[in-house]
């Protein structure tokens, strides 16, 4: 299977870069920019997710790649810079290997959504959870789709219909169905109406617990998301961790 190595994130269209370059660079440091997982979406690269770790390492989940791409990042002269190895290739800029930089403000402007830390475990993964090619789903939906990874029970139907039909057949099936009901997605595709109560019940019953889902709901509530606030109240949880 062909692997597209090193397609770099967050390089916007030429017009976007020109506009952002005219603005003064944001006074950001490496401490400000690390320790987060970002999702960006652009015409050239599509949807991509990246864990920008503190200390200068980065882990990119890029559409078309079969493996997580490891790289490095740094802040230099007001620019955010990335490098992914000598064999990497950026299909937008046509550059092979080496560092590529852009103004910090342009980089930050290209981030569609962000979450603290590495909740998807990209730093510890080799293979990508699924192919992001053609996906336009949100970071929350992507997170919910991979929060409880694992195959269905042997002999199970690894499809949206199968996951819903076999939701309570085994603990493994319960875990996968919980993630599906939480996001409404399965393997990056629309599957079922979002049902937080069903997701939490299945997660508890499977033994995996609800901590990951609870964190996501609280982060949504913190942005003023009324549906997340309502769900937390209905489920009997505080809007913020105590």
CSV table of C-alpha atoms in Angstrom, one decimal:
chain,number,residue,atom,x,y,z
A,1,UNK,CA,0.0,0.0,0.0
A,2,UNK,CA,1.4,3.4,-1.0
A,3,UNK,CA,2.1,5.7,1.9
A,4,UNK,CA,2.3,9.5,1.4
A,5,UNK,CA,5.1,10.5,3.7
A,6,UNK,CA,5.6,13.9,5.2
A,7,UNK,CA,2.8,16.0,3.8
A,8,UNK,CA,3.2,19.1,6.0
A,9,UNK,CA,0.3,20.7,7.9
A,10,UNK,CA,-1.1,24.2,8.1
A,11,UNK,CA,0.3,25.7,4.9
A,12,UNK,CA,-2.6,27.7,3.5
A,13,UNK,CA,-3.3,29.0,0.1
A,14,UNK,CA,-1.1,31.7,-1.3
A,15,UNK,CA,-3.7,34.3,-0.8
A,16,UNK,CA,-4.3,33.4,2.8
A,17,UNK,CA,-0.5,33.5,3.5
A,18,UNK,CA,-0.2,36.9,1.9
A,19,UNK,CA,-3.1,38.3,4.0
A,20,UNK,CA,-1.8,36.8,7.2
A,21,UNK,CA,1.8,37.9,6.6
A,22,UNK,CA,0.6,41.5,6.5
A,23,UNK,CA,-0.5,41.2,10.1
A,24,UNK,CA,2.0,41.5,12.9
A,25,UNK,CA,3.3,38.2,14.2
A,26,UNK,CA,1.6,37.1,17.5
A,27,UNK,CA,4.0,37.1,20.5
A,28,UNK,CA,4.0,33.4,21.0
A,29,UNK,CA,6.6,31.1,22.5
A,30,UNK,CA,7.1,27.4,22.3
A,31,UNK,CA,5.5,27.1,25.7
A,32,UNK,CA,2.3,28.7,24.3
A,33,UNK,CA,2.1,26.4,21.3
A,34,UNK,CA,3.0,23.0,22.6
A,35,UNK,CA,1.0,20.4,24.5
A,36,UNK,CA,-2.1,20.4,22.3
A,37,UNK,CA,-3.8,18.5,19.5
A,38,UNK,CA,-4.8,20.6,16.6
A,39,UNK,CA,-7.2,20.0,13.6
A,40,UNK,CA,-6.8,22.0,10.5
A,41,UNK,CA,-8.6,21.9,7.2
A,42,UNK,CA,-7.4,23.4,3.9
A,43,UNK,CA,-8.1,23.0,0.1
A,44,UNK,CA,-4.5,21.7,-0.4
A,45,UNK,CA,-4.1,19.3,2.5
A,46,UNK,CA,-7.7,18.5,3.5
A,47,UNK,CA,-8.5,17.5,7.1
A,48,UNK,CA,-5.5,16.7,9.3
A,49,UNK,CA,-4.9,16.2,13.0
A,50,UNK,CA,-1.6,16.8,14.8
A,51,UNK,CA,-0.3,16.4,18.4
A,52,UNK,CA,2.2,19.2,18.9
A,53,UNK,CA,4.0,17.9,22.0
A,54,UNK,CA,5.9,20.0,24.5
A,55,UNK,CA,9.6,19.8,23.9
A,56,UNK,CA,9.7,20.0,20.1
A,57,UNK,CA,8.2,16.7,18.9
A,58,UNK,CA,5.1,16.4,16.7
A,59,UNK,CA,2.9,13.6,15.5
A,60,UNK,CA,0.9,14.1,12.3
A,61,UNK,CA,-2.2,12.2,11.2
A,62,UNK,CA,-2.4,13.1,7.5
A,63,UNK,CA,-5.0,12.1,4.9
A,64,UNK,CA,-3.7,9.3,2.7
A,65,UNK,CA,-1.0,8.2,5.1
A,66,UNK,CA,-1.2,4.8,6.7
A,67,UNK,CA,1.1,5.7,9.6
A,68,UNK,CA,1.4,8.6,12.0
A,69,UNK,CA,4.2,10.8,10.8
A,70,UNK,CA,6.7,11.9,13.4
A,71,UNK,CA,8.5,15.2,13.1
A,72,UNK,CA,9.9,18.2,14.9
A,73,UNK,CA,8.7,21.8,15.5
A,74,UNK,CA,10.1,25.0,16.8
A,75,UNK,CA,9.4,28.8,17.0
A,76,UNK,CA,12.1,30.9,15.3
A,77,UNK,CA,12.0,34.6,14.6
A,78,UNK,CA,8.3,34.8,15.0
A,79,UNK,CA,7.7,31.8,12.8
A,80,UNK,CA,6.2,28.3,13.4
A,81,UNK,CA,8.5,25.7,11.8
A,82,UNK,CA,8.0,22.0,11.1
A,83,UNK,CA,10.3,19.3,9.8
A,84,UNK,CA,9.4,15.7,9.0
A,85,UNK,CA,12.6,14.0,7.8
A,86,UNK,CA,14.7,14.0,4.7
A,87,UNK,CA,12.3,11.7,2.8
A,88,UNK,CA,9.2,13.8,3.6
A,89,UNK,CA,7.3,15.6,0.8
A,90,UNK,CA,5.0,18.5,0.9
A,91,UNK,CA,2.6,18.3,-2.1
A,92,UNK,CA,1.5,21.9,-1.7
A,93,UNK,CA,4.9,23.6,-1.6
A,94,UNK,CA,6.7,20.8,-3.5
A,95,UNK,CA,9.5,20.7,-1.0
A,96,UNK,CA,11.2,17.6,0.1
A,97,UNK,CA,12.6,17.4,3.6
A,98,UNK,CA,14.0,20.2,5.7
A,99,UNK,CA,12.3,22.8,7.8
A,100,UNK,CA,9.3,24.8,6.5
A,101,UNK,CA,8.1,27.9,8.3
A,102,UNK,CA,5.2,30.4,8.4
A,103,UNK,CA,4.3,33.3,10.6
A,104,UNK,CA,2.9,32.2,14.0
A,105,UNK,CA,-0.3,34.2,13.4
A,106,UNK,CA,-0.8,32.4,10.0
A,107,UNK,CA,-0.2,29.1,11.7
A,108,UNK,CA,-2.7,29.9,14.5
A,109,UNK,CA,-5.2,31.2,12.0
A,110,UNK,CA,-5.2,27.8,10.2
A,111,UNK,CA,-6.2,25.8,13.3
A,112,UNK,CA,-9.9,25.0,13.1
A,113,UNK,CA,-10.2,23.2,16.5
A,114,UNK,CA,-7.9,22.4,19.4
A,115,UNK,CA,-7.9,20.2,22.5
A,116,UNK,CA,-5.4,20.0,25.3
A,117,UNK,CA,-2.9,17.1,25.4
A,118,UNK,CA,-2.9,14.0,23.3
A,119,UNK,CA,-6.3,12.4,24.0
A,120,UNK,CA,-6.1,10.2,20.8
A,121,UNK,CA,-2.7,8.9,21.8
A,122,UNK,CA,-1.0,9.9,18.5
A,123,UNK,CA,2.4,9.9,20.1
A,124,UNK,CA,2.1,6.2,20.9
A,125,UNK,CA,0.5,5.1,17.7
A,126,UNK,CA,2.1,3.7,14.6
A,127,UNK,CA,-0.9,3.2,12.3
A,128,UNK,CA,-3.5,6.0,11.8
A,129,UNK,CA,-7.0,5.2,13.3
A,130,UNK,CA,-8.6,5.6,9.9
A,131,UNK,CA,-8.0,7.5,6.7
A,132,UNK,CA,-8.9,11.2,6.8
A,133,UNK,CA,-9.1,11.6,3.1
A,134,UNK,CA,-12.3,13.4,2.1
A,135,UNK,CA,-13.4,13.8,5.7
A,136,UNK,CA,-14.9,17.1,6.9
A,137,UNK,CA,-15.9,16.0,10.4
A,138,UNK,CA,-15.0,18.0,13.5
A,139,UNK,CA,-12.2,17.3,16.0
A,140,UNK,CA,-14.8,16.3,18.6
A,141,UNK,CA,-16.2,13.7,16.2
A,142,UNK,CA,-12.8,12.4,15.3
A,143,UNK,CA,-11.9,12.2,19.0
A,144,UNK,CA,-15.1,10.3,19.9
A,145,UNK,CA,-14.5,7.9,17.0
A,146,UNK,CA,-11.1,6.8,18.4
A,147,UNK,CA,-11.6,7.3,22.1
A,148,UNK,CA,-12.4,3.6,22.7
A,149,UNK,CA,-10.3,1.8,20.0
A,150,UNK,CA,-10.5,-2.0,19.4
A,151,UNK,CA,-12.0,-4.5,17.1
A,152,UNK,CA,-15.5,-6.0,17.5
A,153,UNK,CA,-16.0,-9.5,18.8
A,154,UNK,CA,-14.7,-12.3,16.5
A,155,UNK,CA,-17.2,-12.9,13.8
A,156,UNK,CA,-18.8,-9.4,14.3
A,157,UNK,CA,-20.0,-7.2,11.6
A,158,UNK,CA,-17.5,-4.3,11.4
A,159,UNK,CA,-19.9,-1.8,9.9
A,160,UNK,CA,-22.2,0.9,11.2
A,161,UNK,CA,-25.2,-1.4,11.0
A,162,UNK,CA,-23.3,-4.2,12.7
A,163,UNK,CA,-22.1,-2.0,15.5
A,164,UNK,CA,-25.6,-0.8,16.3
A,165,UNK,CA,-27.2,-4.2,16.0
A,166,UNK,CA,-24.6,-5.9,18.2
A,167,UNK,CA,-24.2,-3.0,20.7
A,168,UNK,CA,-24.8,-5.2,23.8
A,169,UNK,CA,-23.4,-8.6,22.6
A,170,UNK,CA,-20.0,-8.3,24.3
A,171,UNK,CA,-17.9,-5.7,26.2
A,172,UNK,CA,-15.9,-5.0,23.1
A,173,UNK,CA,-19.1,-4.3,21.1
A,174,UNK,CA,-20.4,-2.1,23.9
A,175,UNK,CA,-17.2,-0.1,23.9
A,176,UNK,CA,-17.3,0.5,20.1
A,177,UNK,CA,-21.1,1.2,20.2
A,178,UNK,CA,-20.6,3.8,23.0
A,179,UNK,CA,-18.1,5.8,20.8
A,180,UNK,CA,-20.5,5.5,17.9
A,181,UNK,CA,-23.5,6.8,19.8
A,182,UNK,CA,-21.4,9.6,21.4
A,183,UNK,CA,-20.2,11.0,18.0
A,184,UNK,CA,-22.9,9.7,15.7
A,185,UNK,CA,-20.0,8.5,13.6
A,186,UNK,CA,-18.3,5.2,12.8
A,187,UNK,CA,-14.9,5.0,11.1
A,188,UNK,CA,-15.2,8.6,10.1
A,189,UNK,CA,-18.7,8.3,8.5
A,190,UNK,CA,-22.2,9.3,9.7
A,191,UNK,CA,-23.8,6.3,11.4
A,192,UNK,CA,-26.5,7.1,13.9
A,193,UNK,CA,-28.1,10.0,15.8
A,194,UNK,CA,-26.0,11.3,18.7
A,195,UNK,CA,-27.3,9.8,22.0
A,196,UNK,CA,-25.1,10.8,25.0
A,197,UNK,CA,-27.2,8.8,27.5
A,198,UNK,CA,-26.9,5.7,25.4
A,199,UNK,CA,-23.2,6.3,25.0
A,200,UNK,CA,-22.6,6.7,28.7
A,201,UNK,CA,-24.7,3.7,29.6
A,202,UNK,CA,-22.8,1.4,27.2
A,203,UNK,CA,-19.4,2.8,28.2
A,204,UNK,CA,-20.2,2.0,31.9
A,205,UNK,CA,-21.5,-1.4,31.0
A,206,UNK,CA,-18.4,-2.2,28.9
A,207,UNK,CA,-16.1,-1.5,31.8
A,208,UNK,CA,-14.2,1.3,29.9
A,209,UNK,CA,-15.9,4.0,31.9
A,210,UNK,CA,-17.1,7.5,30.9
A,211,UNK,CA,-14.1,9.6,31.8
A,212,UNK,CA,-13.0,10.3,28.2
A,213,UNK,CA,-16.5,11.2,27.1
A,214,UNK,CA,-17.1,13.3,30.2
A,215,UNK,CA,-13.9,15.3,29.4
A,216,UNK,CA,-15.1,16.0,25.9
A,217,UNK,CA,-18.5,17.1,27.0
A,218,UNK,CA,-17.1,19.5,29.6
A,219,UNK,CA,-14.7,21.0,27.0
A,220,UNK,CA,-17.6,21.6,24.7
A,221,UNK,CA,-19.6,23.1,27.6
A,222,UNK,CA,-16.7,25.4,28.4
A,223,UNK,CA,-17.1,26.9,24.9
A,224,UNK,CA,-20.8,27.6,25.6
A,225,UNK,CA,-22.1,24.6,23.7
A,226,UNK,CA,-25.8,24.4,24.9
A,227,UNK,CA,-26.2,20.8,23.8
A,228,UNK,CA,-23.2,19.7,25.9
A,229,UNK,CA,-24.4,21.7,28.9
A,230,UNK,CA,-27.8,20.2,28.6
A,231,UNK,CA,-26.4,16.7,28.3
A,232,UNK,CA,-24.2,17.1,31.4
A,233,UNK,CA,-27.2,18.2,33.4
A,234,UNK,CA,-29.4,15.4,32.2
A,235,UNK,CA,-26.7,12.9,33.0
A,236,UNK,CA,-26.2,14.3,36.5
A,237,UNK,CA,-22.7,15.8,36.1
A,238,UNK,CA,-21.3,19.2,36.9
A,239,UNK,CA,-20.4,21.4,34.0
A,240,UNK,CA,-16.8,21.5,35.3
A,241,UNK,CA,-14.6,19.0,37.1
A,242,UNK,CA,-14.6,19.7,40.9
